[in-house]
Coordinates of N, CA and C in Angstrom, one line a residue:
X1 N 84.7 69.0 98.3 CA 84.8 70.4 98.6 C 85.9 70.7 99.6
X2 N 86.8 71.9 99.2 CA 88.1 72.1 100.3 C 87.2 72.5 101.3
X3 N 87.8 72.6 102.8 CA 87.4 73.6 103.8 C 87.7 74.8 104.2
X4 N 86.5 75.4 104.4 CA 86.8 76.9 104.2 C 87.1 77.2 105.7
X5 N 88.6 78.3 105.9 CA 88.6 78.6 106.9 C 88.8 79.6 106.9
X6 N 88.7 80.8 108.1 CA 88.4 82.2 108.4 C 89.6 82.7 109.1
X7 N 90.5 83.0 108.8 CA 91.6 83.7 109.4 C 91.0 85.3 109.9
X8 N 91.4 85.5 111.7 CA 91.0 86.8 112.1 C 92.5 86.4 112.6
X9 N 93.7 88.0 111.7 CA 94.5 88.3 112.6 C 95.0 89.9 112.2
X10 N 95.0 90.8 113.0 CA 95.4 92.5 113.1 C 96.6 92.6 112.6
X11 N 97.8 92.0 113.1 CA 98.6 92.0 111.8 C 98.8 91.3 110.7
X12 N 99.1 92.4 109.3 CA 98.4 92.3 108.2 C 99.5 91.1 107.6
X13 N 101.1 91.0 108.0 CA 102.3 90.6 107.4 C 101.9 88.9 108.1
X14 N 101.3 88.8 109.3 CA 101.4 87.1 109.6 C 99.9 86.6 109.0
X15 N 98.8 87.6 108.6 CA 97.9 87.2 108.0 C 98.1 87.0 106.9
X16 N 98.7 87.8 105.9 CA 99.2 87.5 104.4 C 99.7 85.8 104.6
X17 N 100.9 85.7 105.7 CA 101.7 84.3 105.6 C 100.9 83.4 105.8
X18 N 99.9 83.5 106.9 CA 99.0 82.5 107.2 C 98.2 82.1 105.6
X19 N 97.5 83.1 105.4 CA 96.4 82.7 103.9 C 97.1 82.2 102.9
X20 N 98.6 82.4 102.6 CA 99.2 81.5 101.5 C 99.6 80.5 102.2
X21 N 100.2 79.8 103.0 CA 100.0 79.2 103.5 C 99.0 77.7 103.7
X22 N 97.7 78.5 103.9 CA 96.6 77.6 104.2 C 95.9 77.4 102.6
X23 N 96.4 78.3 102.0 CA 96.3 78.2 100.2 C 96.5 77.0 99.3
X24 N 98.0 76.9 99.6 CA 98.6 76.3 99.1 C 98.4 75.1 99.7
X25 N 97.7 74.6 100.8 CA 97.5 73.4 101.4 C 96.0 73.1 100.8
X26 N 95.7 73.7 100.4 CA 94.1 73.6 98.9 C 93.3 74.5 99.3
X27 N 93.2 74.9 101.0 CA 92.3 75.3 101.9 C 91.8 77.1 101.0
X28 N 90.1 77.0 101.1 CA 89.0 78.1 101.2 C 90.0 79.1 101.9
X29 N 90.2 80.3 101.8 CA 90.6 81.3 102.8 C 90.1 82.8 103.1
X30 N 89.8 83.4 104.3 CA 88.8 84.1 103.7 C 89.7 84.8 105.6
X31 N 90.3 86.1 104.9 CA 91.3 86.8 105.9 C 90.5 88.1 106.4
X32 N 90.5 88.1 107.5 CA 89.8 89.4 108.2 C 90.9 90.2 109.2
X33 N 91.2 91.2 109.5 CA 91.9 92.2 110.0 C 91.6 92.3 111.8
X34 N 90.2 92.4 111.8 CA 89.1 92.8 113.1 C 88.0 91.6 112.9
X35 N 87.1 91.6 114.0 CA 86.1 91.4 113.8 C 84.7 91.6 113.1
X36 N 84.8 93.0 112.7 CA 83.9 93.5 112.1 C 83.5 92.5 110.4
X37 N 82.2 92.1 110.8 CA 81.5 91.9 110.0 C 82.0 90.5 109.8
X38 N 82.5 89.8 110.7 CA 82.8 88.4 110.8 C 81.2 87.4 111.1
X39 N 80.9 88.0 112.2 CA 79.6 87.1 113.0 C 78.4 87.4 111.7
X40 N 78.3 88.6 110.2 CA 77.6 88.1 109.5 C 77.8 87.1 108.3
X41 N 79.2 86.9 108.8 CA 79.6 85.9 107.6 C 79.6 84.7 107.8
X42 N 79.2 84.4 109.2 CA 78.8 83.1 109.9 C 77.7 82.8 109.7
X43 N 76.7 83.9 109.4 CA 75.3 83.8 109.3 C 74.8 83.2 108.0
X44 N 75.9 83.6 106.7 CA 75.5 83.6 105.7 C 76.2 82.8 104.8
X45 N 77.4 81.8 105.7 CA 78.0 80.9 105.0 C 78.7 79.8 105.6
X46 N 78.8 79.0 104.9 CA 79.3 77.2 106.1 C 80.5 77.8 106.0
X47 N 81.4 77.6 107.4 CA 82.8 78.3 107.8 C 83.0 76.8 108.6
X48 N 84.4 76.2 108.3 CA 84.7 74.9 108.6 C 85.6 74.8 109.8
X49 N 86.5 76.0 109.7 CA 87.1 76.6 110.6 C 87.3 78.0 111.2
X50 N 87.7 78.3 112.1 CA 88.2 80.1 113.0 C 89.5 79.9 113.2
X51 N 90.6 80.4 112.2 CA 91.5 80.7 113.2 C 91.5 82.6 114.3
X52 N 91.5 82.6 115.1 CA 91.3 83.5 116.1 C 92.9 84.1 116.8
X53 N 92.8 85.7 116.6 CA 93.9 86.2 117.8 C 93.2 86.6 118.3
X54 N 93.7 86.8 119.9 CA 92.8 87.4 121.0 C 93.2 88.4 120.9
X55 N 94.8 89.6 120.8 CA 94.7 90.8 121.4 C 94.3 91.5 119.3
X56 N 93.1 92.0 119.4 CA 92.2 92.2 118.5 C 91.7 93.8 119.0
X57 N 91.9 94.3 117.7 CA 91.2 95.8 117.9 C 89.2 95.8 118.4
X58 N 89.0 96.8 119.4 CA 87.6 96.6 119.5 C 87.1 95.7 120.8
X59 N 87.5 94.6 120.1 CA 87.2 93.1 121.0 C 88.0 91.9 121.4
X60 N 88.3 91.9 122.6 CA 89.3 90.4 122.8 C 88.7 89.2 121.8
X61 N 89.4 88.6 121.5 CA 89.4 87.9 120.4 C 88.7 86.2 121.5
X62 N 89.1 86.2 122.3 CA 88.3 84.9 123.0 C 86.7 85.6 123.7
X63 N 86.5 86.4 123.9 CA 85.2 87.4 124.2 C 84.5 87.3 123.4
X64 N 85.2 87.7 121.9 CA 83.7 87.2 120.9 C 83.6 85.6 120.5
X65 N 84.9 85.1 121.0 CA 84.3 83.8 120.6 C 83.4 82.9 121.8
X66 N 83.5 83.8 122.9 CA 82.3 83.2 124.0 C 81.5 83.8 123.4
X67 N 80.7 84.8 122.7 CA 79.6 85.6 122.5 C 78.6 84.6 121.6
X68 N 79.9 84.1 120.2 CA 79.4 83.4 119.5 C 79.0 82.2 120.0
X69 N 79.7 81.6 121.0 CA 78.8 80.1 121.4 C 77.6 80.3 122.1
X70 N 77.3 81.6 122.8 CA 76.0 81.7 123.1 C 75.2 81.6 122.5
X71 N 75.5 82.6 121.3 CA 74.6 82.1 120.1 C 74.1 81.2 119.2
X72 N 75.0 80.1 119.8 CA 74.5 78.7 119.7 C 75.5 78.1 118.1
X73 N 76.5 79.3 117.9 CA 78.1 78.9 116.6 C 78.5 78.1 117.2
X74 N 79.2 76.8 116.4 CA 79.8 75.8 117.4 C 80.8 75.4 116.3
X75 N 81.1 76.8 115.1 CA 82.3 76.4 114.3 C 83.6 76.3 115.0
X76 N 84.7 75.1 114.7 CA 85.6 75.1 116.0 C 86.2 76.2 115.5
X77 N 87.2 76.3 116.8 CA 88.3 77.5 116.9 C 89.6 77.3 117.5
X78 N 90.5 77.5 116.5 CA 92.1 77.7 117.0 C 92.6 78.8 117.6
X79 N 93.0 79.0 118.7 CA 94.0 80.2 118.8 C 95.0 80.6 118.4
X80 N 95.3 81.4 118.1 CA 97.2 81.5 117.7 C 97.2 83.1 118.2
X81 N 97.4 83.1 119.5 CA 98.0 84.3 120.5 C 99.4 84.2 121.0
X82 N 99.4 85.7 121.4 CA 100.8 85.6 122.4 C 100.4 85.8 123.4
X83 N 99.1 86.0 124.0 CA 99.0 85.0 125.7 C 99.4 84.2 125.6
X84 N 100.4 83.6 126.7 CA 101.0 82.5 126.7 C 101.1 82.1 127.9
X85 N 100.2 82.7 129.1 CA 100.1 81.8 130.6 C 99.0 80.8 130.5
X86 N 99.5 80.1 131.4 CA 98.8 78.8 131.9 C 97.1 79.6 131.7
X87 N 97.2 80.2 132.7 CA 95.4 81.0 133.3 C 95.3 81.6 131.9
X88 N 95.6 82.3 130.7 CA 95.6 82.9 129.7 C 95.2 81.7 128.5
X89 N 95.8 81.0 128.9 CA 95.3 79.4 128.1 C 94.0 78.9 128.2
X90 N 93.9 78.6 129.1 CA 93.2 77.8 130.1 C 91.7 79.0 129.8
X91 N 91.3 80.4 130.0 CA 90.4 81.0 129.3 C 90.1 80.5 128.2
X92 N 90.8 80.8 127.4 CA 91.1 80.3 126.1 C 90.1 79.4 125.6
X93 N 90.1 78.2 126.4 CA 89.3 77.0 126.2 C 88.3 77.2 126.9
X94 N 88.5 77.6 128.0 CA 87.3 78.1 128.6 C 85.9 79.1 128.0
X95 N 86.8 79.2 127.3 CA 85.6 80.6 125.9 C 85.2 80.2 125.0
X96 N 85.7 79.0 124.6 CA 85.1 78.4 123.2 C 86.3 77.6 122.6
X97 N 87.5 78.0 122.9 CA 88.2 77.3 121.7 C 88.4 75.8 121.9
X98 N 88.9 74.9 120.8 CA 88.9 73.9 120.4 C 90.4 73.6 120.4
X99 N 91.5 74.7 119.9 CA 93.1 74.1 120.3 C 93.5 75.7 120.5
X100 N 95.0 75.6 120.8 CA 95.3 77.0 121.2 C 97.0 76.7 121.1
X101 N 97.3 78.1 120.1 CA 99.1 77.6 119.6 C 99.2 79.5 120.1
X102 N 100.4 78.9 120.8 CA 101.2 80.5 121.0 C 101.7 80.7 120.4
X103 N 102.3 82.3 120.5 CA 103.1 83.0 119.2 C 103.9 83.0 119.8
X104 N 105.5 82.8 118.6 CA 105.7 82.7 117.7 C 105.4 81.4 117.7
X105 N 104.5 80.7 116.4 CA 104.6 79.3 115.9 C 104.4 78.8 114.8
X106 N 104.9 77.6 115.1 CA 105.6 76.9 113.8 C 104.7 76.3 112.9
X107 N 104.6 77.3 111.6 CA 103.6 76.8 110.8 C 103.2 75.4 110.3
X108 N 104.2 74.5 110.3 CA 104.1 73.1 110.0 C 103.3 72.5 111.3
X109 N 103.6 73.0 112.0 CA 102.4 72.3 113.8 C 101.1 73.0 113.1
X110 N 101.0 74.5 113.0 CA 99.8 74.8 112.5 C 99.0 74.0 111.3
X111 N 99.2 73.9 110.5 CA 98.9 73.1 109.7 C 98.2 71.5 110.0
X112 N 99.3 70.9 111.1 CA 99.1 69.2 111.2 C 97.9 69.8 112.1
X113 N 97.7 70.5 112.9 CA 96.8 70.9 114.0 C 95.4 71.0 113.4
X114 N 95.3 72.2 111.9 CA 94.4 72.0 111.5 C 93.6 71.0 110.9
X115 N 94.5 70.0 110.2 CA 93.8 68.8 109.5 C 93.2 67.9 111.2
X116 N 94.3 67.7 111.8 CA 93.6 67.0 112.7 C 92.0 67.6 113.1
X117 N 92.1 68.8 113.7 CA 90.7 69.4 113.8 C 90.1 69.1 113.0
X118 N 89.7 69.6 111.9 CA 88.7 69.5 110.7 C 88.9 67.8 110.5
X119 N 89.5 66.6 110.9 CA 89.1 65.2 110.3 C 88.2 64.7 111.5
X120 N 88.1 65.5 112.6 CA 87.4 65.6 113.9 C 85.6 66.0 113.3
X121 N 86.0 67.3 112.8 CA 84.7 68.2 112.5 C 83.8 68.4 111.2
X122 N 84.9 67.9 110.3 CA 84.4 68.5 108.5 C 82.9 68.1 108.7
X123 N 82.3 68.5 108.1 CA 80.7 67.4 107.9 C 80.1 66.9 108.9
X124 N 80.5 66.8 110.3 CA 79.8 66.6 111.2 C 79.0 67.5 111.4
X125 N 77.7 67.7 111.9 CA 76.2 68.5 111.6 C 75.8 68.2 112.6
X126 N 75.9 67.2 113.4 CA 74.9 66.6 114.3 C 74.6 68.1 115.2
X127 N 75.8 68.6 115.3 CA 74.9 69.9 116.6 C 75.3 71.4 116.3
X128 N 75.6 71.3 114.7 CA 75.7 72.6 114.2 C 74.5 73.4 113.8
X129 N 74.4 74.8 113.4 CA 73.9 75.8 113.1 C 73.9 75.7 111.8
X130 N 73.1 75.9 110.5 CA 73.2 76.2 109.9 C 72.6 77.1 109.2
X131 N 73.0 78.1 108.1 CA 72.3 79.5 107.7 C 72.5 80.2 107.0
X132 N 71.3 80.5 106.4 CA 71.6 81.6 104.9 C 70.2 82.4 105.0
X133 N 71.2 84.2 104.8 CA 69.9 85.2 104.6 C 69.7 85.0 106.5
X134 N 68.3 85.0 106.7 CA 67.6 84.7 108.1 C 66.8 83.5 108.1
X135 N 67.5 82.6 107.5 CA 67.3 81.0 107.7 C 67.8 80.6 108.6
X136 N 67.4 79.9 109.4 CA 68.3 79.2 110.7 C 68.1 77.9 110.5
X137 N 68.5 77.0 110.5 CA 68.7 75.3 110.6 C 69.6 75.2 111.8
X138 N 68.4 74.5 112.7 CA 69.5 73.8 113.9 C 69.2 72.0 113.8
X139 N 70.4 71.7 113.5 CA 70.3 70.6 113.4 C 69.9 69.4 114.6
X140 N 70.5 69.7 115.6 CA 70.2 68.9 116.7 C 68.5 68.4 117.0
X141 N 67.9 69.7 116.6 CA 66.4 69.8 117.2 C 65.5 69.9 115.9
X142 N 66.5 69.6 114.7 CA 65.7 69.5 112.9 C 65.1 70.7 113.2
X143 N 64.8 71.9 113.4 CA 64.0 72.8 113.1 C 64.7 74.2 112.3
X144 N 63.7 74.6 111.7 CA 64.3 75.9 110.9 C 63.5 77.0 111.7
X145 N 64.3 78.3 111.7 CA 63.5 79.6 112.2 C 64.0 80.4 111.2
X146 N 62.9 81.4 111.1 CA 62.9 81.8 109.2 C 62.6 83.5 110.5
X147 N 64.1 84.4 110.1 CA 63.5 85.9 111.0 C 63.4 85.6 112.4
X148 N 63.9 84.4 112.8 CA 63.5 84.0 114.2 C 62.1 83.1 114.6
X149 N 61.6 83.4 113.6 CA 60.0 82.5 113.3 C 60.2 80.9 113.4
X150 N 59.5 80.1 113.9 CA 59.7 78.1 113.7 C 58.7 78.9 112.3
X151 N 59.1 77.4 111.5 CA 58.2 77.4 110.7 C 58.6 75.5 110.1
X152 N 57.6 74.8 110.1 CA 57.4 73.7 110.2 C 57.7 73.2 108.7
X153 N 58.7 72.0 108.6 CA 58.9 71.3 107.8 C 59.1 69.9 107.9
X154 N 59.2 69.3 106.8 CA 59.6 67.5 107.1 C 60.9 67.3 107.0
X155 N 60.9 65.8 107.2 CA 62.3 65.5 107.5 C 62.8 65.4 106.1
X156 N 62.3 65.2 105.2 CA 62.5 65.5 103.7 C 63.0 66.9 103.5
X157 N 62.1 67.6 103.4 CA 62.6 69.4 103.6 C 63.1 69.6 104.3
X158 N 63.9 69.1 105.1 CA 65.1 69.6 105.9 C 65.9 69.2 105.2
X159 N 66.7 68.2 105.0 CA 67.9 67.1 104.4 C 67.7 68.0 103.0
X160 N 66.4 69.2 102.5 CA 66.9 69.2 101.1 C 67.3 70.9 101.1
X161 N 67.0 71.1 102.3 CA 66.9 72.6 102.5 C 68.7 72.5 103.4
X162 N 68.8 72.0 103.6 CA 70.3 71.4 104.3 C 71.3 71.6 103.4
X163 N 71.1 70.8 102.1 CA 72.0 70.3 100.7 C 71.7 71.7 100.3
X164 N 71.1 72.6 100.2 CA 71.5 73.5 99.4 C 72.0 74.9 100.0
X165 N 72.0 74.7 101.1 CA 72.7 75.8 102.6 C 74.4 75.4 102.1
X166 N 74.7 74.5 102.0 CA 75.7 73.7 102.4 C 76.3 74.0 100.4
X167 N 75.8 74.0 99.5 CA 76.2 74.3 98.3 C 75.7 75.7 97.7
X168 N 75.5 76.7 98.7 CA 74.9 78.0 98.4 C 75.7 78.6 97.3
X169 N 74.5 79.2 96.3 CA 75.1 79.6 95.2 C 75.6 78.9 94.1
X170 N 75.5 77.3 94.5 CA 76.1 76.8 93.6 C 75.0 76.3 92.8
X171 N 74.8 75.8 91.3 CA 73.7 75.0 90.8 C 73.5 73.6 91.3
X172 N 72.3 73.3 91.8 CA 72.3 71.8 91.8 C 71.7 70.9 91.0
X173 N 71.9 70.3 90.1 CA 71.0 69.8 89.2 C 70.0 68.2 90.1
X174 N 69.1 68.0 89.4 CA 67.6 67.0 89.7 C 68.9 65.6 90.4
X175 N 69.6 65.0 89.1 CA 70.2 63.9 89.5 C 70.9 64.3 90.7
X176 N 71.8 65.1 90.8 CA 72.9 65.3 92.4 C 72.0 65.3 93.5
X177 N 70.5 66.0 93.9 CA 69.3 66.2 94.6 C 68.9 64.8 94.8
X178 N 68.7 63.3 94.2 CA 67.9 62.1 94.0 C 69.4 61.3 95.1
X179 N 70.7 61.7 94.2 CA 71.6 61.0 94.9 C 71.7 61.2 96.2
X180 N 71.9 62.7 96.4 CA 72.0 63.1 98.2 C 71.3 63.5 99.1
X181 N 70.1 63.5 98.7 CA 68.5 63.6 99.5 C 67.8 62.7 99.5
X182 N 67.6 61.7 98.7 CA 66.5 60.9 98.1 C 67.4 59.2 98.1
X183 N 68.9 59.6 98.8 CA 69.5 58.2 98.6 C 69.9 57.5 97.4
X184 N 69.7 58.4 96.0 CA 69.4 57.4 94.9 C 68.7 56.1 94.7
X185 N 67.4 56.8 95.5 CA 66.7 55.2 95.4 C 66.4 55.6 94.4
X186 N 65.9 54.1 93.7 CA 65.8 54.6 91.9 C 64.2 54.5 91.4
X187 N 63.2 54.8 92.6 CA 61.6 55.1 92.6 C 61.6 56.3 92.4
X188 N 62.7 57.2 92.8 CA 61.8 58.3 92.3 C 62.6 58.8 91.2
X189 N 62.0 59.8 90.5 CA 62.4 60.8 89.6 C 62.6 61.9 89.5
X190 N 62.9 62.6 88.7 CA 62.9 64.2 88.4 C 61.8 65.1 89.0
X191 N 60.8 64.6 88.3 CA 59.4 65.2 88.9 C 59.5 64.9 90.5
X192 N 60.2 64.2 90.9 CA 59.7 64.0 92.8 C 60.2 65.4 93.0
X193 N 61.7 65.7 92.5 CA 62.5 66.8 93.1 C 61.3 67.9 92.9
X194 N 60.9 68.1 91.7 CA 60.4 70.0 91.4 C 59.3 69.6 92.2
X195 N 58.8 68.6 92.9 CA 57.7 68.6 93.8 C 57.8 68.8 94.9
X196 N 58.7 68.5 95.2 CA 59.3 68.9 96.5 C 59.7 70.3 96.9
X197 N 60.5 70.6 95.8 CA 61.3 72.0 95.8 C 59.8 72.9 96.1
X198 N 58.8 73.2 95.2 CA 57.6 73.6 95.1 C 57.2 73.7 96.2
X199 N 56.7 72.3 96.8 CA 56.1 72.5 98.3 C 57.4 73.2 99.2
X200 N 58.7 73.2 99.5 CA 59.2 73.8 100.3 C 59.7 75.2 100.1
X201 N 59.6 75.7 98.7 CA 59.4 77.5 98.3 C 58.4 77.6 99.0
X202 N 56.9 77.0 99.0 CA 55.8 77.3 99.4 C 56.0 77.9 100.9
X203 N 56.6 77.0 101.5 CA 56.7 77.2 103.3 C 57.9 78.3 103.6
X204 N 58.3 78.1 103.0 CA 59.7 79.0 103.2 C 59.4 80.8 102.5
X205 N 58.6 81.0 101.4 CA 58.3 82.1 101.0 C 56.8 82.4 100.4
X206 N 56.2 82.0 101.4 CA 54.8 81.9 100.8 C 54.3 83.3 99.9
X207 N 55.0 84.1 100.4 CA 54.2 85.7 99.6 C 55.3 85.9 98.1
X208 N 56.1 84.8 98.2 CA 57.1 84.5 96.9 C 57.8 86.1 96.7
X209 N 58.5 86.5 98.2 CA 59.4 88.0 97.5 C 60.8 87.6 98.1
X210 N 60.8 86.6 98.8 CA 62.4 86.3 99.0 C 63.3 85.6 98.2
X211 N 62.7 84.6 97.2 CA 63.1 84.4 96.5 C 64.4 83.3 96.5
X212 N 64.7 82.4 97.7 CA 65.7 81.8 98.2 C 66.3 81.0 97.2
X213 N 64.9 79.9 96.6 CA 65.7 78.8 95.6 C 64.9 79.5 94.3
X214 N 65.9 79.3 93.3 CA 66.0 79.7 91.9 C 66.0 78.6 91.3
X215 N 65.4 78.3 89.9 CA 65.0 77.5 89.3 C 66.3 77.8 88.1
X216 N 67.2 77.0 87.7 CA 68.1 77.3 86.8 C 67.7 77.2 85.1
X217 N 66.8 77.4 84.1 CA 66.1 76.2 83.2 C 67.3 75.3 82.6
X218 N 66.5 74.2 82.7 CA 67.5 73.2 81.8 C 68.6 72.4 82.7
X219 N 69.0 72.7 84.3 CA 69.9 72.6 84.9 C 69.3 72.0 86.1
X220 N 68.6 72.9 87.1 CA 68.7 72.7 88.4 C 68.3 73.7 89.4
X221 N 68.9 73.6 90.3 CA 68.0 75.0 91.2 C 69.0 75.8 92.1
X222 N 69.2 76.8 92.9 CA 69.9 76.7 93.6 C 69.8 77.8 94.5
X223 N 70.3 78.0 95.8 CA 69.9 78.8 96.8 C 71.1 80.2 96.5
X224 N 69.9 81.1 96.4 CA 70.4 82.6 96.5 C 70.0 83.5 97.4

């Protein structure tokens, strides 16, 4: 899977350059103007990367990226501002971010900068957030809050409720489920998965009107 990264920048002419750019290097791109309605896109989808400008309509652009680490987002974040003092930097990191390129810069540094980050972060979990709808997965402490609710699962139903956060929308069929939850150990079967899946609709939607994992027939299942 490419990595999806989030370009937030106000002007529209170095965003256009940025997104082909990060395009053409295979990369997910997904270009925002403002902030607005960025922090629910974090809610509702694995985001691999932030690139961030600070002077941002509304909101300084390192302000909401301290807001979001309160909230416990720990997707990294590049800067690419024209603050360019020491003390202007040095916030910078101080607020959340993970590297910081002044403007005007040189797209090919951009680039090497991002692969380095993401061979740092891709797939590492250990102390990420993860979430879909008002699902919460915190990894560090295995627990899910469903609305803000705990709501108790196994270490099984985590790892399976994980895999399908992480491929949202996509179909997953029984075999890909055995290989990357279950190990491919070759005791279990088909039937383990829909037994599983079963018991963890059960806990996750007991009054059955959210409707999270969908049963695909013939295929597989997959979170909606």
């Amino acid at each position: 899977m490419s990595a999806k990264i989030v370009v937030v920048e106000d002007e529209e002419d170095i965003l256009e350059l940025i997104e082909y750019n990060l395009a053409k290097e295979g990369y997910e791109v997904i270009g925002f103007l403002n902030t607005k309605n960025l922090q629910q896109l974090l809610y509702e989808e694995r985001i691999d990367l932030l690139l961030m400008d600070r002077n941002l309509p509304n909101v300084e652009g390192s302000e909401f990226i301290s807001l979001l680490r309160e909230k416990g987002f720990t997707t990294p974040v590049i800067y690419l501002s024209a603050k360019s003092l020491d003390s202007e930097i040095e916030e910078g990191f101080l607020r959340g971010g993970d590297d910081y390129i002044t403007k005007p810069f040189n797209m090919r540094e951009l680039l090497l900068r991002i692969k380095a980050l993401l061979r740092r972060t891709t797939r590492n979990v250990e102390d990420t957030i993860l979430s879909h709808r008002d699902l919460v997965l915190e990894n560090r402490e295995r627990t899910l809050k469903i609305d803000g609710k705990n709501v108790d699962i196994t270490k099984l139903e985590f790892e399976l409720l994980s895999e399908f956060i992480f491929n949202k929308n996509i179909v997953l069929d029984r075999e890909y489920l055995l290989e990357h939850v279950w190990d491919g150990a070759e005791d279990y079967q088909y039937q383990t998965v829909n037994v599983a899946i079963n018991r963890l609709k059960e806990k996750i939607d007991p009054d059955k009107t959210k409707e999270y994992i969908q049963a695909v027939r013939g295929v597989g299942y997959k979170l909606c």
